PDB file of C-alpha atoms in Angstrom:
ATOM      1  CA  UNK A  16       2.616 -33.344  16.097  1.00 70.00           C
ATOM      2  CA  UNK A  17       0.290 -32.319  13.803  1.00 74.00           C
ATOM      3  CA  UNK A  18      -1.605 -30.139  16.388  1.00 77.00           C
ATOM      4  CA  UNK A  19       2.054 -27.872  15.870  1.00 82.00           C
ATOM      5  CA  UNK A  20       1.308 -27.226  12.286  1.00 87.00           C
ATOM      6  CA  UNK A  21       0.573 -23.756  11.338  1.00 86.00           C
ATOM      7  CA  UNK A  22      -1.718 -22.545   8.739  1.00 88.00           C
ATOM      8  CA  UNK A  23      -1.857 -19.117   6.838  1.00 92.00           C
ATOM      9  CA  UNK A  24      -4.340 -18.421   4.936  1.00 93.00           C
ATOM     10  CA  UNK A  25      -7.047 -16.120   3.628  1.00 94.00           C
ATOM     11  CA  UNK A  26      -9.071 -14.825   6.651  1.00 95.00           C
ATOM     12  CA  UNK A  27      -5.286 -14.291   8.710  1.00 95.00           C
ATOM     13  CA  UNK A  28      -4.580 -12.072   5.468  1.00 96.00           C
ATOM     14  CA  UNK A  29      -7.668 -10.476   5.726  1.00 97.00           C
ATOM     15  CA  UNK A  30      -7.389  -9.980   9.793  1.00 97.00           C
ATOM     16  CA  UNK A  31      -3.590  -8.749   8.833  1.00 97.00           C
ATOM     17  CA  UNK A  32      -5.062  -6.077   6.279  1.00 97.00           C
ATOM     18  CA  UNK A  33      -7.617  -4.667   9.097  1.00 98.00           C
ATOM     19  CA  UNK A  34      -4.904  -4.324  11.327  1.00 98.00           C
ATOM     20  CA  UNK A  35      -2.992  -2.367   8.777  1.00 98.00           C
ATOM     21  CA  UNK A  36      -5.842  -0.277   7.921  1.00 97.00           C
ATOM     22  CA  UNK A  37      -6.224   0.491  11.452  1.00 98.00           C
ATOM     23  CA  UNK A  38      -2.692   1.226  11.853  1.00 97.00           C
ATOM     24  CA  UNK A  39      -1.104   4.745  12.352  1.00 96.00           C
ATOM     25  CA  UNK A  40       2.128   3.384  10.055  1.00 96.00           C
ATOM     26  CA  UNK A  41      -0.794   1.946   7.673  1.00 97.00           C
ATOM     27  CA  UNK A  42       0.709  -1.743   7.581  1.00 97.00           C
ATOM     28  CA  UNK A  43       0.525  -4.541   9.978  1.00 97.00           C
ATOM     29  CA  UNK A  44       2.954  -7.474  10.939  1.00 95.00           C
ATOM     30  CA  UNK A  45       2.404 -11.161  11.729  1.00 95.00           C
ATOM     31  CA  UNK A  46       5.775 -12.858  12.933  1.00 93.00           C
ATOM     32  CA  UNK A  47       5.763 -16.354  12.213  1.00 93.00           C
ATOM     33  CA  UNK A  48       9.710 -16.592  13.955  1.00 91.00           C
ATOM     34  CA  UNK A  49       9.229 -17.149  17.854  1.00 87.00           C
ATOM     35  CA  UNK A  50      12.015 -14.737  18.828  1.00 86.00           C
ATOM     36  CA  UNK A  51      13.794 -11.898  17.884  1.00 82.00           C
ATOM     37  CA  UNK A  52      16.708 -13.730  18.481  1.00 83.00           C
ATOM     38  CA  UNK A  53      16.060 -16.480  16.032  1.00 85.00           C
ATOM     39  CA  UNK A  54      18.808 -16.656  13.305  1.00 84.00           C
ATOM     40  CA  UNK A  55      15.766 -16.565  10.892  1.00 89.00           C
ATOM     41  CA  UNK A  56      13.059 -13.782  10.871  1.00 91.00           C
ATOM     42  CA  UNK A  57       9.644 -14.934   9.152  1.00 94.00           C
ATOM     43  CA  UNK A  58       6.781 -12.648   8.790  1.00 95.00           C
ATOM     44  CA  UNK A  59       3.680 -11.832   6.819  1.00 97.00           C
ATOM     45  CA  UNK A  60       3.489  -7.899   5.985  1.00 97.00           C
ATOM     46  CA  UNK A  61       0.340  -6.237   5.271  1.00 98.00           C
ATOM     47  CA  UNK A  62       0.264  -2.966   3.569  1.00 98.00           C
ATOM     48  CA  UNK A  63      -1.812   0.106   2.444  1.00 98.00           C
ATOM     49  CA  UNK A  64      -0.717   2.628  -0.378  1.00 98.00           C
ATOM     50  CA  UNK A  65      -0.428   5.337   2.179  1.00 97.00           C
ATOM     51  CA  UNK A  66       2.504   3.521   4.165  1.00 97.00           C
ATOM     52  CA  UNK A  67       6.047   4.796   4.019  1.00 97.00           C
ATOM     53  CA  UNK A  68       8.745   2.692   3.874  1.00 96.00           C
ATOM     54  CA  UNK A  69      11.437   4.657   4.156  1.00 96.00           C
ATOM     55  CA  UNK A  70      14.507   4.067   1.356  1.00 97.00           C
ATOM     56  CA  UNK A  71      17.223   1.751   3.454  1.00 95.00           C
ATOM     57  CA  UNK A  72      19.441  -0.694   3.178  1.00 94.00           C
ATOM     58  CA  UNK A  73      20.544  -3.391   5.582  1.00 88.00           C
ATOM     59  CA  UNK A  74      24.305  -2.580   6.311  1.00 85.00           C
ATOM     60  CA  UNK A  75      25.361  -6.023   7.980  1.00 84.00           C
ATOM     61  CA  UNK A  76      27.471  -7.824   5.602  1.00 82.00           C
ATOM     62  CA  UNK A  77      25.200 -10.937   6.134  1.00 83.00           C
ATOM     63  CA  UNK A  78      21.667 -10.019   6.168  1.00 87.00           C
ATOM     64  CA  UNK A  79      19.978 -10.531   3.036  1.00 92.00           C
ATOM     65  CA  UNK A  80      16.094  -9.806   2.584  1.00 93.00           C
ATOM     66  CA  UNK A  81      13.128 -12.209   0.568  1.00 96.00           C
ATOM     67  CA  UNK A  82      10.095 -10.874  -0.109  1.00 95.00           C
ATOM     68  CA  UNK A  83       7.137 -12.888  -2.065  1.00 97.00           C
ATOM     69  CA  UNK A  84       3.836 -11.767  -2.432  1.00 98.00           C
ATOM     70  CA  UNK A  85       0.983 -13.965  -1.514  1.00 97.00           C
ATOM     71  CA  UNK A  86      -1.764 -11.291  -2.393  1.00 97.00           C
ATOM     72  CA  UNK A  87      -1.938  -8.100  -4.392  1.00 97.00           C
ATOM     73  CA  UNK A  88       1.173  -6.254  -5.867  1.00 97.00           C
ATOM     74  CA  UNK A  89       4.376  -4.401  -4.600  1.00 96.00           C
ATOM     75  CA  UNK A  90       7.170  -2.265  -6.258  1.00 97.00           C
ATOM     76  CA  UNK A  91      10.610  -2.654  -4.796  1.00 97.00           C
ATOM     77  CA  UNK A  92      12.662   0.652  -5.649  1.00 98.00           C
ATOM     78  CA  UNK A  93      16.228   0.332  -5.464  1.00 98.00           C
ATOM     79  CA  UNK A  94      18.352   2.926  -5.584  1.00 97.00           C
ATOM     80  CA  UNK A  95      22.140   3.972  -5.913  1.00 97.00           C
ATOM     81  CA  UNK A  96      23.837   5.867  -2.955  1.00 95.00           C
ATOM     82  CA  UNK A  97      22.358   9.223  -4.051  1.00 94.00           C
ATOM     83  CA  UNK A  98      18.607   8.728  -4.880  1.00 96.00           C
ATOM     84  CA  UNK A  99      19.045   7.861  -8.157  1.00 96.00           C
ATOM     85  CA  UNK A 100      16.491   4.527  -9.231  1.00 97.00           C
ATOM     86  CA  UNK A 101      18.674   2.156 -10.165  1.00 98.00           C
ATOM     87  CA  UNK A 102      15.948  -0.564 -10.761  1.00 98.00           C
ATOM     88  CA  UNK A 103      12.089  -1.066 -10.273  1.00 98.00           C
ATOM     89  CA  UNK A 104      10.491  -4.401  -9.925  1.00 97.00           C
ATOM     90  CA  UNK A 105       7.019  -5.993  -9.738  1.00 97.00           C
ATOM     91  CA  UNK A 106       6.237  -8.479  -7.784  1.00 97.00           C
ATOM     92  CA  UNK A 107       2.425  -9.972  -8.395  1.00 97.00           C
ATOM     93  CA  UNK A 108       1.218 -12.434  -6.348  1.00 95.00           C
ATOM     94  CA  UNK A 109       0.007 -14.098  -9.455  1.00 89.00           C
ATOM     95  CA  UNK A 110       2.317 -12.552 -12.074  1.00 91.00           C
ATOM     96  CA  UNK A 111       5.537 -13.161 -14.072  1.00 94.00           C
ATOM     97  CA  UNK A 112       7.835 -12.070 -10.758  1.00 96.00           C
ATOM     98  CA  UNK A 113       6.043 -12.689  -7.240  1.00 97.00           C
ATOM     99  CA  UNK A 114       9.331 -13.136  -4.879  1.00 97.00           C
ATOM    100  CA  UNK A 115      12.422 -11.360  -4.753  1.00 97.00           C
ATOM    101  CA  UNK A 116      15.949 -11.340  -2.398  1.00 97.00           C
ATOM    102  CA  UNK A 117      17.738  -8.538  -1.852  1.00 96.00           C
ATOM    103  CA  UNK A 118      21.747  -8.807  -1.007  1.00 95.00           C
ATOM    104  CA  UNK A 119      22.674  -6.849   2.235  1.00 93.00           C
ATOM    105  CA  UNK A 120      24.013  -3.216   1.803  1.00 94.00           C
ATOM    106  CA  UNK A 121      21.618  -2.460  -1.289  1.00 96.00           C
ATOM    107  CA  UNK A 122      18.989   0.550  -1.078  1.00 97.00           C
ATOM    108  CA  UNK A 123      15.182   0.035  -1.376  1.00 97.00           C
ATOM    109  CA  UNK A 124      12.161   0.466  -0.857  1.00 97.00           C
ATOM    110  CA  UNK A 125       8.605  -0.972  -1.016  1.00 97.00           C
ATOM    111  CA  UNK A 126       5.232   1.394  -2.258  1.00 98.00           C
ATOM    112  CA  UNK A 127       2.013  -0.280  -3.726  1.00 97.00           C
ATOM    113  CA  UNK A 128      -0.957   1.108  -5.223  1.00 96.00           C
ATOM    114  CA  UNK A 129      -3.445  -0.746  -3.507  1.00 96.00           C
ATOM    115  CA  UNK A 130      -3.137  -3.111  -0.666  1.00 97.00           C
ATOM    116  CA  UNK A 131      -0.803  -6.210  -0.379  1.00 98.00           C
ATOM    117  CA  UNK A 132       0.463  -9.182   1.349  1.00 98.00           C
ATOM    118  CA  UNK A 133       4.016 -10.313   1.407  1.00 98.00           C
ATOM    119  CA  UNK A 134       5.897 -12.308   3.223  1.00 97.00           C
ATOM    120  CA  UNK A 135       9.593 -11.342   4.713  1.00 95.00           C
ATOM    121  CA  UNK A 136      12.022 -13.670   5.192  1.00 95.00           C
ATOM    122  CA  UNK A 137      15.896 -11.910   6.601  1.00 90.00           C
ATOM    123  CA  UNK A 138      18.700 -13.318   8.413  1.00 84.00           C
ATOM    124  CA  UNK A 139      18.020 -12.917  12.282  1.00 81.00           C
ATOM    125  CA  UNK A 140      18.927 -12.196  14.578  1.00 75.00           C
ATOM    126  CA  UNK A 141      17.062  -8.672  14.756  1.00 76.00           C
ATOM    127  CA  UNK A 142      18.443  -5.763  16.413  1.00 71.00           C
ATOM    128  CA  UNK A 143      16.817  -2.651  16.214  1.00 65.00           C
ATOM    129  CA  UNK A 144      19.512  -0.304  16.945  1.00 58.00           C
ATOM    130  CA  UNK A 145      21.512  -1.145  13.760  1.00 63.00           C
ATOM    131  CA  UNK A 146      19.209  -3.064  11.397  1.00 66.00           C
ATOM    132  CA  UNK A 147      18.669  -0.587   8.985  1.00 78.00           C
ATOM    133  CA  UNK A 148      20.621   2.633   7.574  1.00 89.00           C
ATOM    134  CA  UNK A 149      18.092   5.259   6.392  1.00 93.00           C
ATOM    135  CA  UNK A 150      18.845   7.253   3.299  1.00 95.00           C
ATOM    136  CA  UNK A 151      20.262  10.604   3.813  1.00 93.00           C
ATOM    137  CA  UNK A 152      18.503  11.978   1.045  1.00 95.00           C
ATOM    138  CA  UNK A 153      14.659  10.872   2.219  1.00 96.00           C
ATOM    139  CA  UNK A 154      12.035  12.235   4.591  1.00 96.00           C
ATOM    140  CA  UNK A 155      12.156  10.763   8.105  1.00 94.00           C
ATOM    141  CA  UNK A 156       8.816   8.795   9.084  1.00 93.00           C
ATOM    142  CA  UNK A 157       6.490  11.396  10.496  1.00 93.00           C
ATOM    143  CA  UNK A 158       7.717  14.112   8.163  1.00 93.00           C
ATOM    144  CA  UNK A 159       5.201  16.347   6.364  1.00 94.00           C
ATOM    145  CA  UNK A 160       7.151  15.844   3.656  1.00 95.00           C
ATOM    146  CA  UNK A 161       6.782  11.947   3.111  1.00 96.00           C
ATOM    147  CA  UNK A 162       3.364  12.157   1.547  1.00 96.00           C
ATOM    148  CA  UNK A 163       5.124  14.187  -1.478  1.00 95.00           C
ATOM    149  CA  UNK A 164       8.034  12.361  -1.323  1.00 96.00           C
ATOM    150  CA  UNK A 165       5.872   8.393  -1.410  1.00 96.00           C
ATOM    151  CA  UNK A 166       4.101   9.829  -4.182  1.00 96.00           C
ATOM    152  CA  UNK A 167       7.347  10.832  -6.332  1.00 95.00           C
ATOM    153  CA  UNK A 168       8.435   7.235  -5.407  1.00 97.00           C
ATOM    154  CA  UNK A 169       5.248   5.588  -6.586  1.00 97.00           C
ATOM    155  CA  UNK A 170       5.946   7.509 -10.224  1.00 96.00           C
ATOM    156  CA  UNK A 171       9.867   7.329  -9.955  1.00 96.00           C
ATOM    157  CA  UNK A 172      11.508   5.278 -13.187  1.00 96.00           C
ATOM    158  CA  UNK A 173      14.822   3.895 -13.528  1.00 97.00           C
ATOM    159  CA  UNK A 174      17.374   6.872 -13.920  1.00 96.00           C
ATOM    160  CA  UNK A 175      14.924   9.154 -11.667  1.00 96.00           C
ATOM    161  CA  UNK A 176      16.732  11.083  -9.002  1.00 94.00           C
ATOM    162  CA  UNK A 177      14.443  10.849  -6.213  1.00 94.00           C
ATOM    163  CA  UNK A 178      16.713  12.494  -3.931  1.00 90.00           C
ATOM    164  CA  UNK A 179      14.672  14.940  -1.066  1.00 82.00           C
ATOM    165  CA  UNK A 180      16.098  18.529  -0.684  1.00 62.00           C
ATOM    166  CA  UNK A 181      15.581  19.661   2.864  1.00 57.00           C
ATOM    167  CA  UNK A 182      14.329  23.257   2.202  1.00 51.00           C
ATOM    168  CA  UNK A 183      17.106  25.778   3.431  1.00 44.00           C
ATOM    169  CA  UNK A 184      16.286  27.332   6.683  1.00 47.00           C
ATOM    170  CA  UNK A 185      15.610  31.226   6.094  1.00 42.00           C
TER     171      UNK A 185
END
């Protein structure tokens, strides 16, 4: 039994963070769940401050999100249904706030300044086609227009309309 025990600690992070580094997206995953299908997703999420999570929100009237930090910092964004930043939190791996859940059907979004660990916990199972609803009003991955856009949400305070204007097409 004790052979089934699973360990996570300091060299994984640091194997998760190279991985991340090395990544085109610029973070890294480690799924600690077995299956997609399990009715509980658990993973460890490393991330640089170049990655772009874009704003979402999880539309499923049961799936909830829990984040806690287990080394370095992150800033969950949320926002109301038109950009605006309705709240900004912390979360320190170390600090005052280090975990967080979010109900389903609320906008967010993750940036740091430097990298981070965190761990993911969200009601499973995972389907890709309709697990998230993008923002309207943000940058697609991929866009040249994300690098502005991460940076206005890395400096974005409650009240800030963070909303992206697609330029008009001449």
């Amino acid at each position: 039994m004790l052979d089934k025990i699973q360990y996570f600690d300091k060299a994984l992070f640091e194997t998760l963070k190279q991985s991340a580094e090395e990544s085109p997206r610029r973070r890294a995953n480690l799924n600690v769940h077995k299956s997609y299908t399990d009715m509980v997703q658990r993973l460890f999420i490393a991330m640089m401050p170049d990655s772009y999570v874009r704003p979402h929100r999880h539309v499923q009237s049961h799936k909830w999100e829990f984040f806690m930090v287990v080394e370095g910092e992150l800033d969950i964004l949320f926002f109301s249904d038109d950009g605006e930043v309705e709240n900004r939190v912390t979360l320190t791996a170390r600090g005052e706030t280090c975990g967080i859940e979010i109900p389903p059907n609320t906008w967010h979004a993750t940036v740091c300044h430097s990298p981070v660990v965190f761990m993911e916990v969200k009601q499973g199972p995972y389907e890709v086609t309709d697990d998230k609803g993008f923002a309207s009003w943000s940058p697609e991955e991929g866009s040249d227009q994300v690098p502005n856009f991460l940076a206005s949400l890395k400096q974005a305070a409650v009240g800030d309309n963070v909303r992206f204007l697609k330029p008009l097409l001449a």
